[in-house]
């Protein structure tokens, strides 16, 4: 995965459940020991070699062949680089301006348009089969791996073993590891060629093994699912995943809109849904100034950069995009990039000179809110729902637009 952290994708997680075992019973035989201890309890209490040996027993009991399990002989000690990437903390809060700016450039738009033309026949065939429009597939492809050019250089087995041996999310990654072995055992790819991100996301559209096992399909009919090298397999798999998650091939993702000057920001956010007619009645306009088109659809207003930034009306396909990867910025960027590939304009109302807040500044903001009795919880430098509620209550008291948005100007107001 190019930039975002697939290891933290909650909705791609926990698809293949691990069996839970009871702790604490003393048994001599290794096989019974494995049956009676929870898999996560085994992490770190044993050497990595012992852990691999127990994983091998479990994989064999699931029917994975001895030939496939030979790949476990090549595992090295946990990779420090993977653990470092997994626990890295940002210094600044990500802004929509920066997030979008890194992913949507003129060059990237041109490249996407060129690839859309180049693969038109295949992408149309995929649209016929799964009902996902070509420009969206190419947008996911762009953001996930820069059109397949950056699929991550890690051995998936080595990365998953590292994260599964680490106690923090051992169970999830152990389950992914077993599924990865099953994929190899099914003959789709060799262990040596199963490459991916540091978090184990694989191929040109960065599927976790559990997502591969549920949704990847053989697009070119050669009997193997090769999401590393076969574009028919890559596009059909992604489209199948989106389609099964509820994608609607005759709808857009959403659109940029203009909010009325008296807009009540309490209506914004993905938990608040209204019909297009209701939004039109509230006074939302297209960026051209025309009324928003009305169809029998529900939508939410999303404001990724506060009241000063752009506003979007997000439809059902926006919600499906978040099944692929949950962050709001991600889903907005996929949708916008798809629009650009189809010839649409840049976002009209990006904030100018939006400054990123440092984690320290967010902590200060939280402390100042707390001191004024707007409860933002323990200051932790993260803008969560409690902090947003506290900001909103403060904005209400100060008669400011209640966009719940943490910004430097808000911090400066609080300092005064
Ligand atoms: Ca194939």
Coordinates of C-alpha atoms and ligand atoms in Angstrom, one line a residue:
X1 CA 0.0 0.0 0.0
X2 CA 1.4 3.3 -1.0
X3 CA 0.6 5.7 1.8
X4 CA -2.3 4.8 4.0
X5 CA -2.2 2.1 6.6
X6 CA -4.0 -1.0 5.5
X7 CA -3.2 -2.8 8.7
X8 CA -5.6 -0.4 10.4
X9 CA -8.5 -0.9 8.1
X10 CA -11.1 -2.0 10.5
X11 CA -13.7 -3.0 7.9
X12 CA -11.3 -5.3 6.0
X13 CA -10.4 -6.9 9.3
X14 CA -11.6 -9.9 11.2
X15 CA -13.2 -11.7 8.3
X16 CA -11.8 -15.0 9.0
X17 CA -12.3 -15.6 12.7
X18 CA -9.8 -17.4 14.8
X19 CA -10.9 -20.1 17.1
X20 CA -10.6 -19.1 20.8
X21 CA -9.0 -21.5 23.2
X22 CA -9.0 -21.6 27.0
X23 CA -5.8 -20.7 28.7
X24 CA -4.0 -22.2 31.6
X25 CA -4.3 -26.0 31.3
X26 CA -1.1 -27.9 31.5
X27 CA -0.5 -30.4 28.7
X28 CA 2.7 -31.8 27.5
X29 CA 2.1 -32.5 23.8
X30 CA 2.7 -29.6 21.6
X31 CA -0.4 -30.1 19.5
X32 CA -2.7 -30.1 22.6
X33 CA -0.8 -27.1 24.0
X34 CA -1.6 -25.3 20.8
X35 CA -5.3 -26.3 21.1
X36 CA -5.5 -25.0 24.7
X37 CA -3.7 -21.7 24.6
X38 CA -5.1 -18.7 22.8
X39 CA -3.0 -17.8 19.8
X40 CA -2.3 -14.3 21.1
X41 CA -1.0 -15.6 24.4
X42 CA 1.6 -17.5 22.5
X43 CA 3.1 -14.4 21.0
X44 CA 6.2 -13.2 22.7
X45 CA 6.0 -15.7 25.6
X46 CA 7.8 -18.0 23.2
X47 CA 10.7 -17.4 20.9
X48 CA 9.8 -16.6 17.3
X49 CA 11.0 -20.0 16.3
X50 CA 8.6 -21.7 18.7
X51 CA 5.8 -19.4 17.5
X52 CA 6.4 -20.4 13.9
X53 CA 6.4 -24.1 14.9
X54 CA 3.0 -23.6 16.5
X55 CA 1.7 -21.7 13.6
X56 CA 2.8 -24.6 11.4
X57 CA 0.8 -27.1 13.5
X58 CA -2.3 -25.0 13.3
X59 CA -1.9 -24.4 9.5
X60 CA -1.4 -28.2 9.0
X61 CA -4.5 -28.9 11.1
X62 CA -6.4 -26.6 8.7
X63 CA -5.4 -28.7 5.8
X64 CA -2.5 -26.6 4.4
X65 CA 0.0 -28.9 2.6
X66 CA 3.5 -29.7 3.8
X67 CA 4.8 -28.3 0.6
X68 CA 3.3 -24.9 1.2
X69 CA 4.4 -24.9 4.8
X70 CA 8.0 -25.2 3.6
X71 CA 7.7 -21.4 3.1
X72 CA 7.7 -21.1 6.9
X73 CA 11.3 -22.3 6.9
X74 CA 12.3 -19.2 5.1
X75 CA 10.9 -16.8 7.7
X76 CA 13.4 -14.7 9.4
X77 CA 13.1 -13.0 12.8
X78 CA 10.5 -10.2 13.0
X79 CA 11.3 -7.3 10.8
X80 CA 12.1 -4.1 12.8
X81 CA 11.1 -2.0 9.8
X82 CA 7.6 -3.4 9.9
X83 CA 7.2 -2.7 13.6
X84 CA 8.6 0.7 13.2
X85 CA 6.1 1.6 10.4
X86 CA 3.3 0.0 12.5
X87 CA 3.9 2.2 15.5
X88 CA 5.0 5.5 13.8
X89 CA 3.2 8.5 15.2
X90 CA 2.6 11.6 13.0
X91 CA 3.9 14.9 14.2
X92 CA 1.0 16.8 12.5
X93 CA -2.6 16.3 12.1
X94 CA -3.3 15.4 8.4
X95 CA -5.2 18.2 6.6
X96 CA -7.5 17.6 3.6
X97 CA -5.4 20.1 1.5
X98 CA -2.3 18.1 2.1
X99 CA -3.9 14.7 1.7
X100 CA -5.5 15.6 -1.5
X101 CA -2.5 17.6 -2.8
X102 CA -0.2 14.5 -2.5
X103 CA -2.7 12.3 -4.4
X104 CA -4.3 14.5 -7.0
X105 CA -1.9 16.2 -9.3
X106 CA -2.2 17.3 -12.9
X107 CA 0.3 14.6 -13.8
X108 CA -1.7 11.9 -12.0
X109 CA -4.9 13.0 -13.7
X110 CA -3.3 12.8 -17.1
X111 CA -1.8 9.4 -16.4
X112 CA -5.2 8.1 -15.2
X113 CA -7.0 9.4 -18.3
X114 CA -4.3 7.8 -20.5
X115 CA -4.7 4.5 -18.7
X116 CA -8.5 4.7 -18.9
X117 CA -8.2 5.0 -22.7
X118 CA -5.5 2.2 -22.8
X119 CA -7.6 -0.3 -20.8
X120 CA -11.0 0.8 -22.0
X121 CA -12.1 -2.5 -23.5
X122 CA -11.2 -4.5 -20.3
X123 CA -12.7 -1.8 -18.0
X124 CA -16.0 -1.8 -20.0
X125 CA -16.1 -5.6 -19.7
X126 CA -15.6 -5.3 -16.0
X127 CA -18.4 -2.7 -15.8
X128 CA -20.7 -5.1 -17.7
X129 CA -19.9 -7.9 -15.2
X130 CA -19.9 -6.0 -11.9
X131 CA -21.4 -2.6 -12.5
X132 CA -18.5 -0.4 -11.4
X133 CA -17.7 2.5 -13.6
X134 CA -14.1 2.5 -15.1
X135 CA -13.0 5.8 -13.7
X136 CA -13.6 4.7 -10.1
X137 CA -11.6 1.5 -10.6
X138 CA -8.7 3.5 -12.0
X139 CA -9.1 6.0 -9.1
X140 CA -8.7 3.2 -6.5
X141 CA -5.8 1.9 -8.6
X142 CA -4.1 5.3 -8.6
X143 CA -4.5 5.8 -4.8
X144 CA -3.6 2.3 -3.7
X145 CA -0.5 1.7 -5.7
X146 CA 0.1 4.6 -8.1
X147 CA -1.5 2.5 -10.9
X148 CA 0.3 -0.7 -9.9
X149 CA 3.8 0.8 -9.7
X150 CA 4.1 0.8 -5.9
X151 CA 2.6 -2.4 -4.5
X152 CA 5.0 -2.5 -1.5
X153 CA 8.2 -4.4 -1.4
X154 CA 7.6 -6.7 1.6
X155 CA 7.2 -10.4 1.7
X156 CA 3.6 -10.8 2.8
X157 CA 4.4 -13.8 4.9
X158 CA 7.3 -12.1 6.6
X159 CA 5.3 -8.9 7.3
X160 CA 2.3 -10.8 8.6
X161 CA 4.5 -13.1 10.8
X162 CA 6.1 -10.0 12.3
X163 CA 2.8 -8.4 13.1
X164 CA 1.2 -11.7 14.3
X165 CA 4.1 -12.4 16.6
X166 CA 3.8 -8.9 18.1
X167 CA 1.2 -9.0 20.8
X168 CA -0.8 -5.8 19.9
X169 CA -3.0 -7.2 17.2
X170 CA -1.7 -10.8 17.1
X171 CA -5.0 -12.5 16.6
X172 CA -6.0 -10.4 13.5
X173 CA -2.6 -10.8 11.8
X174 CA -2.3 -14.5 12.7
X175 CA -5.7 -15.1 11.0
X176 CA -4.4 -13.1 7.9
X177 CA -1.2 -15.2 7.9
X178 CA -3.2 -18.5 7.9
X179 CA -5.4 -17.1 5.0
X180 CA -2.2 -16.1 3.1
X181 CA -0.9 -19.6 3.5
X182 CA -4.2 -20.9 2.2
X183 CA -4.0 -18.6 -0.9
X184 CA -0.5 -20.0 -1.6
X185 CA -1.7 -23.6 -1.1
X186 CA -4.6 -23.0 -3.5
X187 CA -1.9 -22.2 -6.2
X188 CA -2.7 -18.6 -6.9
X189 CA 0.8 -17.3 -6.2
X190 CA 4.1 -18.6 -4.8
X191 CA 5.3 -17.6 -1.3
X192 CA 8.3 -15.9 -3.0
X193 CA 6.1 -13.8 -5.2
X194 CA 3.5 -12.9 -2.6
X195 CA 4.6 -9.4 -2.1
X196 CA 2.8 -6.5 -0.4
X197 CA 2.8 -3.6 2.0
X198 CA 4.4 -3.7 5.4
X199 CA 0.9 -4.6 6.8
X200 CA 0.3 -7.4 4.4
X201 CA -1.9 -5.7 1.8
X202 CA -1.3 -7.4 -1.5
X203 CA -1.2 -6.6 -5.2
X204 CA -2.2 -3.7 -7.4
X205 CA -5.3 -2.9 -5.3
X206 CA -3.9 -3.9 -1.9
X207 CA -6.2 -6.6 -0.7
X208 CA -5.6 -8.1 2.7
X209 CA -5.6 -11.9 2.5
X210 CA -9.0 -12.1 4.1
X211 CA -10.5 -9.8 1.4
X212 CA -8.7 -11.8 -1.3
X213 CA -10.3 -15.0 0.0
X214 CA -13.8 -13.5 0.1
X215 CA -13.8 -11.3 -3.0
X216 CA -10.9 -11.8 -5.4
X217 CA -11.9 -13.4 -8.7
X218 CA -10.2 -14.9 -11.7
X219 CA -10.8 -12.3 -14.4
X220 CA -8.8 -13.8 -17.3
X221 CA -10.0 -17.4 -16.8
X222 CA -6.6 -19.0 -16.4
X223 CA -7.6 -20.7 -13.2
X224 CA -5.5 -18.5 -10.9
X225 CA -6.3 -15.3 -9.2
X226 CA -3.3 -13.1 -9.8
X227 CA -3.9 -9.6 -8.3
X228 CA -0.2 -8.9 -8.7
X229 CA 0.2 -9.2 -12.4
X230 CA -3.1 -9.8 -14.2
X231 CA -5.1 -6.6 -14.8
X232 CA -8.2 -8.6 -15.6
X233 CA -7.9 -10.3 -12.2
X234 CA -7.0 -6.9 -10.5
X235 CA -10.0 -5.0 -11.9
X236 CA -12.5 -7.8 -11.7
X237 CA -11.5 -8.5 -8.1
X238 CA -11.8 -4.8 -7.0
X239 CA -15.1 -4.4 -8.8
X240 CA -16.5 -7.6 -7.3
X241 CA -15.5 -6.4 -3.8
X242 CA -17.2 -3.0 -4.4
X243 CA -20.3 -4.6 -6.0
X244 CA -20.7 -7.0 -3.1
X245 CA -20.3 -4.1 -0.7
X246 CA -23.3 -2.3 -2.4
X247 CA -21.8 -0.2 -5.2
X248 CA -24.3 1.3 -7.5
X249 CA -23.1 1.5 -11.1
X250 CA -25.6 4.1 -12.2
X251 CA -24.8 6.6 -9.4
X252 CA -22.0 9.0 -8.7
X253 CA -20.0 9.0 -5.4
X254 CA -21.2 12.5 -4.6
X255 CA -20.4 16.1 -5.6
X256 CA -19.0 19.4 -4.4
X257 CA -21.8 21.7 -3.3
X258 CA -22.3 25.3 -2.0
X259 CA -23.9 25.6 1.4
X260 CA -26.3 28.4 2.2
X261 CA -24.8 31.1 4.3
X262 CA -27.1 30.2 7.2
X263 CA -26.3 26.5 7.0
X264 CA -26.7 24.7 10.3
X265 CA -23.4 22.7 10.6
X266 CA -25.1 20.3 13.0
X267 CA -26.6 18.7 9.9
X268 CA -23.1 17.9 8.5
X269 CA -21.4 14.6 9.0
X270 CA -21.9 11.1 7.7
X271 CA -24.3 10.1 10.4
X272 CA -26.8 12.7 9.1
X273 CA -28.6 11.6 6.0
X274 CA -31.4 13.3 4.1
X275 CA -33.0 13.0 0.7
X276 CA -31.7 15.1 -2.2
X277 CA -35.0 17.0 -2.1
X278 CA -34.5 17.9 1.5
X279 CA -31.0 19.1 0.9
X280 CA -32.3 21.1 -2.0
X281 CA -35.0 22.6 0.2
X282 CA -32.3 23.6 2.8
X283 CA -30.6 25.6 0.0
X284 CA -27.7 23.5 -1.2
X285 CA -26.5 24.4 -4.7
X286 CA -24.1 22.9 -7.3
X287 CA -20.8 24.8 -7.6
X288 CA -22.2 26.4 -10.8
X289 CA -25.0 28.0 -8.7
X290 CA -27.6 25.7 -10.2
X291 CA -29.9 23.7 -7.8
X292 CA -28.7 20.2 -7.0
X293 CA -30.3 17.6 -9.2
X294 CA -33.0 15.6 -7.4
X295 CA -33.2 11.8 -7.5
X296 CA -34.5 9.2 -5.1
X297 CA -31.2 9.1 -3.1
X298 CA -30.0 9.8 0.4
X299 CA -27.0 11.9 1.0
X300 CA -24.8 13.4 3.8
X301 CA -23.0 16.7 3.8
X302 CA -19.2 16.2 4.4
X303 CA -16.9 19.1 5.3
X304 CA -13.3 17.9 5.4
X305 CA -11.7 21.2 6.2
X306 CA -14.3 23.0 8.4
X307 CA -16.6 25.8 7.5
X308 CA -13.9 27.6 5.5
X309 CA -13.3 24.6 3.2
X310 CA -15.2 22.8 0.5
X311 CA -18.5 21.0 1.2
X312 CA -19.6 17.8 -0.5
X313 CA -22.8 15.9 -0.8
X314 CA -21.9 12.2 -0.4
X315 CA -24.1 9.5 -1.8
X316 CA -24.2 5.7 -1.2
X317 CA -21.1 5.0 -3.3
X318 CA -19.2 7.2 -0.9
X319 CA -20.2 4.9 1.9
X320 CA -19.1 1.8 -0.1
X321 CA -15.7 3.4 -0.7
X322 CA -15.3 3.5 3.0
X323 CA -15.8 -0.2 3.2
X324 CA -12.6 -0.4 1.1
X325 CA -10.8 2.0 3.3
X326 CA -12.6 4.0 6.0
X327 CA -11.0 7.5 6.2
X328 CA -13.3 10.3 4.9
X329 CA -10.3 11.9 3.2
X330 CA -9.7 8.6 1.3
X331 CA -13.3 8.3 0.1
X332 CA -13.4 12.0 -1.0
X333 CA -10.2 11.6 -2.9
X334 CA -11.2 8.5 -4.7
X335 CA -14.5 10.1 -5.8
X336 CA -12.8 13.4 -6.8
X337 CA -10.0 11.6 -8.7
X338 CA -12.7 9.6 -10.6
X339 CA -14.4 12.8 -11.5
X340 CA -11.2 14.3 -12.7
X341 CA -10.4 11.2 -14.8
X342 CA -13.8 11.7 -16.4
X343 CA -13.0 15.3 -17.3
X344 CA -14.5 17.0 -14.2
X345 CA -13.0 20.3 -12.7
X346 CA -10.8 20.6 -9.7
X347 CA -12.4 21.2 -6.3
X348 CA -13.6 24.8 -6.4
X349 CA -13.4 25.9 -2.7
X350 CA -10.2 24.5 -1.3
X351 CA -9.1 26.5 1.8
X352 CA -6.1 28.8 1.1
X353 CA -3.0 28.3 3.2
X354 CA -4.6 25.8 5.5
X355 CA -2.1 25.1 8.3
X356 CA -1.7 21.7 9.8
X357 CA -2.0 21.5 13.5
X358 CA 0.8 19.8 15.3
X359 CA -0.1 17.1 17.8
X360 CA 1.2 19.4 20.6
X361 CA -1.1 22.2 19.4
X362 CA -4.1 19.8 19.5
X363 CA -3.2 18.9 23.0
X364 CA -3.0 22.6 23.9
X365 CA -6.4 23.1 22.3
X366 CA -7.9 20.2 24.4
X367 CA -6.4 21.6 27.6
X368 CA -7.8 25.1 26.9
X369 CA -11.2 23.6 26.1
X370 CA -11.1 21.5 29.3
X371 CA -10.1 24.6 31.3
X372 CA -13.3 26.3 30.1
X373 CA -15.4 23.3 31.0
X374 CA -15.8 22.1 27.5
X375 CA -14.9 18.5 28.1
X376 CA -12.6 17.2 25.4
X377 CA -11.3 14.2 27.5
X378 CA -7.8 13.5 28.4
X379 CA -5.6 15.7 26.1
X380 CA -4.0 13.2 23.7
X381 CA -3.4 15.2 20.6
X382 CA -6.0 13.4 18.6
X383 CA -9.2 15.0 17.3
X384 CA -11.8 12.4 18.2
X385 CA -15.5 12.7 18.7
X386 CA -15.2 14.0 22.2
X387 CA -12.9 16.8 21.2
X388 CA -15.2 17.7 18.2
X389 CA -18.2 17.9 20.6
X390 CA -16.3 20.2 22.9
X391 CA -15.3 22.4 20.0
X392 CA -18.9 22.6 18.9
X393 CA -20.1 23.6 22.3
X394 CA -17.5 26.3 22.5
X395 CA -18.4 27.5 19.0
X396 CA -22.1 27.6 20.0
X397 CA -21.3 29.7 23.1
X398 CA -19.1 32.0 21.0
X399 CA -21.7 32.3 18.2
X400 CA -19.2 30.8 15.6
X401 CA -20.1 28.5 12.8
X402 CA -20.5 25.1 14.6
X403 CA -18.3 23.0 12.3
X404 CA -16.6 21.2 15.1
X405 CA -13.3 21.7 13.2
X406 CA -10.0 21.9 15.1
X407 CA -7.9 24.6 13.5
X408 CA -5.1 27.0 14.4
X409 CA -7.5 29.9 14.3
X410 CA -9.7 28.2 16.8
X411 CA -6.6 27.6 19.0
X412 CA -5.6 31.3 18.7
X413 CA -9.2 32.3 19.7
X414 CA -9.0 30.0 22.8
X415 CA -5.6 31.4 23.8
X416 CA -7.2 34.9 23.9
Ligands
LIG1 CA1 -6.3 -15.2 -13.6

